[in-house]
Coordinates of C-alpha atoms and ligand atoms in Angstrom, one line a residue:
X1 CA -36.5 -28.2 -0.7
X2 CA -35.1 -24.9 -2.0
X3 CA -32.0 -23.5 -0.3
X4 CA -31.4 -19.8 0.5
X5 CA -28.4 -17.9 1.8
X6 CA -29.0 -14.5 3.5
X7 CA -26.1 -12.2 4.1
X8 CA -26.9 -9.6 6.8
X9 CA -29.2 -12.1 8.5
X10 CA -28.5 -10.4 11.9
X11 CA -30.0 -7.1 10.7
X12 CA -33.6 -6.0 10.7
X13 CA -34.5 -7.3 7.2
X14 CA -32.4 -10.5 7.6
X15 CA -34.4 -11.7 10.5
X16 CA -37.8 -11.0 8.9
X17 CA -36.7 -12.6 5.6
X18 CA -35.4 -15.7 7.4
X19 CA -38.8 -16.1 9.0
X20 CA -40.6 -15.7 5.7
X21 CA -38.4 -18.2 3.9
X22 CA -38.6 -20.8 6.7
X23 CA -42.4 -20.3 6.6
X24 CA -42.3 -21.0 2.8
X25 CA -40.4 -24.3 3.3
X26 CA -36.9 -23.1 2.5
X27 CA -33.7 -24.5 4.0
X28 CA -32.2 -21.2 5.2
X29 CA -28.5 -20.3 5.8
X30 CA -27.5 -17.0 7.4
X31 CA -24.1 -15.5 7.1
X32 CA -23.0 -14.1 10.4
X33 CA -20.0 -12.1 11.4
X34 CA -18.2 -13.1 14.5
X35 CA -19.2 -10.4 17.0
X36 CA -18.9 -10.3 20.8
X37 CA -22.7 -10.1 21.2
X38 CA -23.5 -13.0 18.8
X39 CA -26.8 -13.4 17.0
X40 CA -29.9 -11.9 18.6
X41 CA -32.4 -13.9 20.7
X42 CA -34.8 -14.0 17.7
X43 CA -32.2 -15.6 15.5
X44 CA -31.0 -18.0 18.2
X45 CA -34.6 -19.2 18.5
X46 CA -35.0 -19.6 14.7
X47 CA -31.8 -21.7 14.9
X48 CA -33.0 -23.9 17.8
X49 CA -36.6 -24.4 16.8
X50 CA -36.8 -24.0 13.0
X51 CA -33.4 -25.1 11.7
X52 CA -31.9 -21.8 10.6
X53 CA -28.2 -22.5 9.9
X54 CA -25.4 -20.0 10.7
X55 CA -22.3 -19.8 8.6
X56 CA -19.5 -17.5 9.8
X57 CA -18.4 -15.0 7.1
X58 CA -17.7 -11.5 6.2
X59 CA -18.0 -9.4 3.0
X60 CA -14.4 -8.4 3.4
X61 CA -13.3 -12.0 3.2
X62 CA -13.8 -13.7 -0.2
X63 CA -12.7 -17.1 1.1
X64 CA -15.4 -17.0 3.7
X65 CA -18.0 -16.3 1.0
X66 CA -16.7 -19.1 -1.2
X67 CA -17.0 -21.4 1.8
X68 CA -20.5 -20.1 2.5
X69 CA -21.6 -20.9 -1.1
X70 CA -20.1 -24.4 -0.8
X71 CA -21.9 -25.2 2.4
X72 CA -25.3 -23.5 1.6
X73 CA -25.4 -24.5 -2.1
X74 CA -28.1 -21.8 -2.4
X75 CA -30.7 -21.7 -5.1
X76 CA -31.3 -18.1 -4.0
X77 CA -28.9 -15.6 -2.4
X78 CA -30.1 -12.4 -0.7
X79 CA -27.3 -9.9 -0.2
X80 CA -28.6 -7.8 2.6
X81 CA -25.3 -7.2 4.4
X82 CA -24.0 -3.7 4.3
X83 CA -22.6 -0.7 6.2
X84 CA -26.2 0.5 6.2
X85 CA -26.0 3.8 8.1
X86 CA -25.9 6.7 5.6
X87 CA -24.7 9.3 8.2
X88 CA -21.8 7.0 9.3
X89 CA -20.8 6.5 5.7
X90 CA -19.7 10.2 5.6
X91 CA -17.4 9.5 8.5
X92 CA -16.1 6.1 7.4
X93 CA -16.4 6.3 3.6
X94 CA -13.9 3.6 2.7
X95 CA -15.8 1.0 4.7
X96 CA -19.0 1.9 2.9
X97 CA -17.2 1.4 -0.4
X98 CA -15.5 -1.7 0.7
X99 CA -18.6 -3.5 2.0
X100 CA -21.4 -2.0 -0.1
X101 CA -19.7 -2.1 -3.4
X102 CA -16.7 -4.4 -3.4
X103 CA -18.3 -6.7 -0.8
X104 CA -21.6 -6.9 -2.8
X105 CA -19.4 -7.8 -5.8
X106 CA -17.7 -10.6 -3.9
X107 CA -21.1 -12.1 -2.8
X108 CA -22.6 -11.9 -6.3
X109 CA -19.5 -13.2 -8.1
X110 CA -19.0 -16.1 -5.7
X111 CA -22.6 -17.1 -5.9
X112 CA -22.5 -17.2 -9.7
X113 CA -19.1 -19.0 -9.7
X114 CA -20.6 -21.7 -7.5
X115 CA -23.7 -22.0 -9.6
X116 CA -24.5 -19.8 -12.6
X117 CA -28.2 -20.4 -12.2
X118 CA -28.3 -18.9 -8.7
X119 CA -31.0 -16.3 -8.3
X120 CA -29.7 -13.3 -6.5
X121 CA -31.3 -10.4 -4.7
X122 CA -29.2 -7.3 -4.1
X123 CA -30.4 -4.8 -1.5
X124 CA -30.3 -1.5 -3.4
X125 CA -31.6 1.7 -1.9
X126 CA -33.8 4.7 -2.5
X127 CA -30.9 6.7 -1.2
X128 CA -29.4 6.1 -4.8
X129 CA -32.0 8.7 -6.1
X130 CA -30.4 11.3 -3.9
X131 CA -31.4 14.7 -5.1
X132 CA -33.7 13.6 -7.9
X133 CA -37.1 15.1 -7.1
X134 CA -39.9 12.8 -6.0
X135 CA -41.8 10.7 -6.7
X136 CA -39.0 8.3 -7.6
X137 CA -39.5 5.1 -9.6
X138 CA -37.4 2.6 -11.6
X139 CA -37.0 5.2 -14.5
X140 CA -35.9 8.1 -12.2
X141 CA -32.3 9.4 -12.5
X142 CA -29.9 8.3 -9.8
X143 CA -28.1 11.3 -8.1
X144 CA -26.5 9.9 -5.0
X145 CA -24.9 12.2 -2.5
X146 CA -23.5 10.0 0.3
X147 CA -20.6 7.5 0.2
X148 CA -23.3 4.9 1.2
X149 CA -25.4 5.6 -1.9
X150 CA -22.5 6.0 -4.2
X151 CA -21.3 2.5 -3.3
X152 CA -24.8 1.0 -3.5
X153 CA -25.2 2.6 -7.0
X154 CA -21.9 1.3 -8.3
X155 CA -22.9 -2.2 -7.1
X156 CA -26.3 -1.9 -8.7
X157 CA -24.8 -0.8 -12.1
X158 CA -21.9 -3.2 -12.2
X159 CA -23.1 -6.4 -10.5
X160 CA -26.9 -6.2 -11.0
X161 CA -27.5 -4.5 -14.3
X162 CA -24.0 -5.3 -15.7
X163 CA -24.0 -9.1 -14.8
X164 CA -27.6 -9.4 -16.0
X165 CA -26.8 -7.8 -19.4
X166 CA -23.3 -9.2 -19.9
X167 CA -23.5 -12.7 -18.4
X168 CA -27.3 -13.3 -18.5
X169 CA -27.2 -13.8 -14.7
X170 CA -30.4 -13.7 -12.6
X171 CA -29.7 -10.7 -10.4
X172 CA -32.4 -8.3 -9.1
X173 CA -32.1 -5.0 -7.3
X174 CA -34.8 -4.2 -4.8
X175 CA -34.8 -0.4 -4.6
X176 CA -36.4 -0.2 -1.3
X177 CA -37.4 3.0 0.4
X178 CA -37.0 3.3 4.2
X179 CA -38.6 0.5 6.1
X180 CA -38.8 0.2 9.8
X181 CA -40.0 -2.0 12.6
X182 CA -39.5 -2.7 16.3
X183 CA -36.3 -4.6 15.1
X184 CA -34.9 -1.4 13.5
X185 CA -31.3 -0.5 14.6
X186 CA -31.3 2.1 17.4
X187 CA -29.3 4.7 15.4
X188 CA -31.8 5.1 12.6
X189 CA -34.0 8.1 13.2
X190 CA -37.4 6.3 13.6
X191 CA -36.2 3.8 16.3
X192 CA -34.1 6.5 18.0
X193 CA -37.3 8.6 18.3
X194 CA -39.6 5.8 19.6
X195 CA -37.0 4.5 22.0
X196 CA -36.0 7.9 23.3
X197 CA -39.6 9.1 23.7
X198 CA -40.5 5.9 25.5
X199 CA -37.6 6.5 27.9
X200 CA -38.6 10.1 28.4
X201 CA -42.1 8.9 29.2
X202 CA -40.7 6.6 31.9
X203 CA -38.4 9.2 33.3
X204 CA -35.3 7.3 32.1
X205 CA -34.1 10.1 29.7
X206 CA -34.5 13.9 29.7
X207 CA -34.3 14.9 26.1
X208 CA -34.3 13.6 22.5
X209 CA -31.6 15.3 20.3
X210 CA -32.1 15.1 16.6
X211 CA -30.6 16.5 13.4
X212 CA -32.6 17.9 10.5
X213 CA -36.4 17.8 11.4
X214 CA -37.6 18.8 8.0
X215 CA -36.3 15.9 5.8
X216 CA -39.0 13.7 4.5
X217 CA -39.0 10.0 4.1
X218 CA -41.4 7.3 2.8
X219 CA -41.5 4.9 5.8
X220 CA -43.0 1.4 5.4
X221 CA -43.1 -1.7 7.5
X222 CA -40.0 -4.0 7.1
X223 CA -41.9 -7.2 7.6
X224 CA -44.0 -6.5 4.4
X225 CA -41.0 -5.3 2.4
X226 CA -39.0 -8.6 2.8
X227 CA -42.0 -10.4 1.2
X228 CA -41.3 -8.3 -1.9
X229 CA -37.7 -9.5 -2.0
X230 CA -38.8 -13.1 -2.2
X231 CA -41.5 -12.4 -4.7
X232 CA -39.0 -10.7 -7.0
X233 CA -36.9 -13.9 -7.2
X234 CA -40.0 -16.1 -8.0
X235 CA -40.4 -14.5 -11.5
X236 CA -39.0 -16.1 -14.6
X237 CA -36.9 -13.1 -15.5
X238 CA -34.8 -10.8 -13.3
X239 CA -35.8 -7.1 -13.0
X240 CA -35.5 -4.3 -10.6
X241 CA -38.3 -3.0 -8.5
X242 CA -39.0 0.1 -6.3
X243 CA -40.7 -0.9 -3.1
X244 CA -42.4 2.0 -1.2
X245 CA -45.6 3.2 0.3
X246 CA -46.0 6.3 -1.8
X247 CA -46.6 8.5 1.3
X248 CA -44.0 10.7 2.9
X249 CA -43.7 12.4 6.3
X250 CA -41.1 14.6 7.9
X251 CA -38.9 13.6 10.9
X252 CA -40.9 16.2 12.9
X253 CA -44.2 14.5 11.9
X254 CA -42.7 11.1 13.1
X255 CA -41.9 12.7 16.4
X256 CA -45.4 14.1 16.7
X257 CA -47.0 10.7 15.9
X258 CA -44.8 8.7 18.3
X259 CA -45.3 11.3 21.1
X260 CA -49.0 11.2 20.7
X261 CA -49.1 7.4 20.8
X262 CA -47.2 7.7 24.2
X263 CA -49.7 10.3 25.4
X264 CA -47.3 13.2 25.6
X265 CA -48.0 15.6 22.7
X266 CA -45.2 17.9 21.7
X267 CA -45.5 21.6 21.3
X268 CA -43.0 23.1 18.8
X269 CA -41.3 26.5 19.3
X270 CA -38.5 28.3 17.5
X271 CA -36.9 27.5 14.2
X272 CA -33.7 26.1 12.8
X273 CA -31.1 24.9 15.3
X274 CA -33.1 26.7 18.0
X275 CA -36.3 24.7 17.4
X276 CA -37.5 22.8 20.5
X277 CA -40.4 20.5 21.3
X278 CA -41.9 20.9 24.7
X279 CA -44.2 18.7 26.8
X280 CA -47.4 20.1 28.3
X281 CA -45.5 21.1 31.4
X282 CA -43.3 23.4 29.2
X283 CA -40.2 21.2 29.6
X284 CA -38.0 20.8 26.5
X285 CA -38.0 17.1 25.5
X286 CA -36.9 17.5 21.9
X287 CA -34.1 19.7 20.6
X288 CA -31.8 20.0 17.6
X289 CA -28.2 19.1 17.8
X290 CA -26.2 20.1 14.7
X291 CA -23.9 17.1 15.3
X292 CA -26.6 15.0 13.7
X293 CA -26.7 17.1 10.5
X294 CA -25.2 15.4 7.4
X295 CA -22.7 17.2 5.2
X296 CA -25.0 16.4 2.3
X297 CA -28.6 15.5 2.8
X298 CA -31.3 13.7 0.9
X299 CA -34.2 15.8 1.8
X300 CA -37.2 14.5 -0.1
X301 CA -37.9 10.8 -0.9
X302 CA -41.2 9.2 -1.8
X303 CA -41.4 6.1 -3.9
X304 CA -43.8 5.1 -6.7
X305 CA -44.1 1.4 -6.4
X306 CA -46.7 0.9 -9.1
X307 CA -44.5 -1.5 -11.1
X308 CA -44.3 -3.8 -8.0
X309 CA -48.0 -3.6 -7.6
X310 CA -48.6 -4.4 -11.3
X311 CA -46.1 -7.1 -11.8
X312 CA -45.5 -8.6 -8.4
X313 CA -48.9 -8.0 -6.9
X314 CA -47.1 -6.4 -4.0
X315 CA -48.5 -3.5 -2.1
X316 CA -48.1 -2.3 1.5
X317 CA -50.9 -2.5 4.0
X318 CA -49.5 -1.1 7.2
X319 CA -50.0 2.7 7.4
X320 CA -47.6 5.3 8.8
X321 CA -49.7 5.7 12.0
X322 CA -49.9 2.0 12.5
X323 CA -46.1 1.6 12.0
X324 CA -45.3 4.4 14.5
X325 CA -47.8 3.1 17.0
X326 CA -46.3 -0.5 16.7
X327 CA -42.8 0.8 17.2
X328 CA -43.5 3.2 20.1
X329 CA -45.6 0.6 22.0
X330 CA -43.0 -2.1 21.5
X331 CA -40.2 0.1 22.9
X332 CA -42.4 1.3 25.8
X333 CA -43.6 -2.2 26.7
X334 CA -40.0 -3.6 26.5
X335 CA -38.7 -0.9 28.8
X336 CA -41.5 -1.6 31.3
X337 CA -40.9 -5.4 31.1
X338 CA -37.1 -5.1 31.6
X339 CA -37.6 -2.8 34.6
X340 CA -39.8 -5.5 36.3
Ligands
NAP1 P1 -29.1 -3.5 9.2 O1 -30.2 -3.9 10.2 O2 -28.2 -2.4 9.5 O3 -28.3 -4.9 9.0 C1 -27.1 -4.8 8.3 C2 -26.5 -6.2 8.2 O4 -25.3 -6.2 7.5 C3 -26.2 -6.8 9.6 O5 -26.5 -8.1 9.7 C4 -24.6 -6.7 9.7 O6 -24.0 -7.6 10.5 C5 -24.3 -7.0 8.2 N1 -23.0 -6.6 7.9 C6 -22.4 -5.4 7.9 N2 -21.1 -5.4 7.5 C7 -20.9 -6.7 7.2 C8 -19.7 -7.4 6.7 N3 -18.6 -6.7 6.4 N4 -19.8 -8.7 6.4 C9 -21.0 -9.4 6.7 N5 -22.1 -8.8 7.2 C10 -22.0 -7.4 7.4 O7 -29.8 -3.2 7.8 P2 -31.3 -3.5 7.3 O8 -32.1 -2.3 7.7 O9 -31.7 -4.9 7.7 O10 -31.1 -3.4 5.7 C11 -30.8 -4.6 4.9 C12 -30.1 -4.1 3.6 O11 -31.1 -3.3 2.9 C13 -28.9 -3.3 3.8 O12 -28.0 -3.6 2.7 C14 -29.3 -1.8 3.6 O13 -28.3 -1.0 3.1 C15 -30.5 -2.0 2.6 N6 -31.6 -1.1 2.7 C16 -32.2 -0.9 3.9 C17 -33.3 0.0 3.9 C18 -34.0 0.2 5.2 O14 -34.8 1.2 5.2 N7 -33.9 -0.6 6.2 C19 -33.7 0.6 2.7 C20 -33.0 0.4 1.5 C21 -32.0 -0.5 1.5 P3 -23.7 -7.3 12.1 O15 -25.0 -7.6 12.8 O16 -22.6 -8.2 12.4 O17 -23.4 -5.8 12.2
GDD2 N1 -30.1 8.6 12.0 C1 -30.5 9.8 12.3 N2 -30.3 10.3 13.5 N3 -31.1 10.5 11.3 C2 -31.6 11.7 11.6 C3 -31.5 12.3 12.9 C4 -30.8 11.6 13.9 O1 -30.6 12.0 15.0 N4 -32.1 13.5 12.9 C5 -32.6 13.7 11.7 N5 -32.3 12.6 10.9 C6 -32.6 12.5 9.5 C7 -31.4 12.1 8.6 O2 -30.6 13.2 8.3 C8 -32.1 11.5 7.4 O3 -32.4 12.5 6.5 C9 -33.4 11.0 8.0 O4 -33.5 11.5 9.3 C10 -33.5 9.4 8.0 O5 -32.2 9.0 8.6 P1 -32.0 7.4 8.9 O6 -33.1 6.9 9.8 O7 -30.6 7.3 9.4 O8 -32.2 6.7 7.5 P2 -31.6 7.1 6.0 O9 -32.8 7.6 5.2 O10 -30.4 8.0 6.1 O11 -31.1 5.7 5.5 C11 -32.0 4.5 5.7 O12 -32.8 4.4 4.6 C12 -32.1 4.2 3.3 C13 -33.2 4.1 2.2 O13 -33.6 5.3 1.8 C14 -31.1 3.3 5.9 O14 -31.8 2.2 6.2 C15 -30.3 3.0 4.6 O15 -29.6 1.7 4.8 C16 -31.3 2.9 3.5 O16 -30.7 2.6 2.2

């Protein structure tokens, strides 16, 4: 039986990846930080019913990572742990550097020290392309603008490309474009939109405040993206792959799509910081709050995943409208359930 260690197992991608690897017959170990909330119900259930193992550890703590490698003895390591919020990385830049660059280095180095044949997946990001015009693919220039992306890029260059070329290590970067799901963290824009609009619909919240409505992202479904991570590590040689849908939408379009799923279409008025979205009664339900603007913004991302299609046979099947609908309905249904 193959063994896998997932860092960041408590995050969105970690939980989906744990399910995929368990389904594929792996013995799966998840690195968890000690937090007051503990692992989510989904993970607790995977632990109870499907044998997912938890190991306490932290990317700040090299001894904990060494211990995790000794316990898990992984054939494959998926380094998904990170300070993953780009906006927050402007406010707490050293933490982004510490976890996303140095921490990634600790994971990858310890994995290879424990077993130099370990296959390693590093969660790189489309944010590394920064201001490079779309579409972006594996050959596009990197031009990161956030502390988050600068740290991810340094990890990619030093511990993925560098270790592959200098040590012959099996390390792949998945350069994933934004991917979302009902399990998405509540401070990322898509989930913030679906959860807030569901609350507005139920009279639990008055207004949704957002930052830049014009930025465009290539949003796919996380459950499909984690399959690509595993498929990358099944190949004989390690390479990097862009994973994306190839379709982009603005934040405003995401709001429109979610609001219409919830049966409350938004009418936009004004522009810039004065732009508002009104419901059909004329009440403002969406407004712009400059506190959500970023000091440097990545305004235009859309990925070209043709290499992944050609070599991995991977392509997405869930459309933008299906994704938005899944997320909006999940938030609405959960709020209704918890009110009963
Ligand atoms: P997420 O939901 O925010 O999960 C982040 C995970 O990292 C959590 O499990 C968190 O643990 C863990 N973590 C944070 N700091 C840690 C530390 N010091 N030590 C150990 N664990 C730590 O992120 P995600 O959306 O699943 O993304 C997974 C990875 O892909 C991340 O590296 C992200 O940067 C990258 N990525 C994501 C996307 C996307 O659109 N989702 C796109 C490209 C790349 P706690 O639960 O304890 O906080
Ligand atoms: N979070 C947030 N909150 N973003 C907002 C808001 C808001 O209120 N209003 C507008 N936005 C804009 C952001 O400025 C950004 O341009 C866009 O919405 C998407 O923001 P996020 O959902 O926070 O995601 P991200 O694109 O910055 O980062 C995500 O995707 C990266 C891949 O491109 C994260 O998952 C990263 O970890 C990942 O690497």
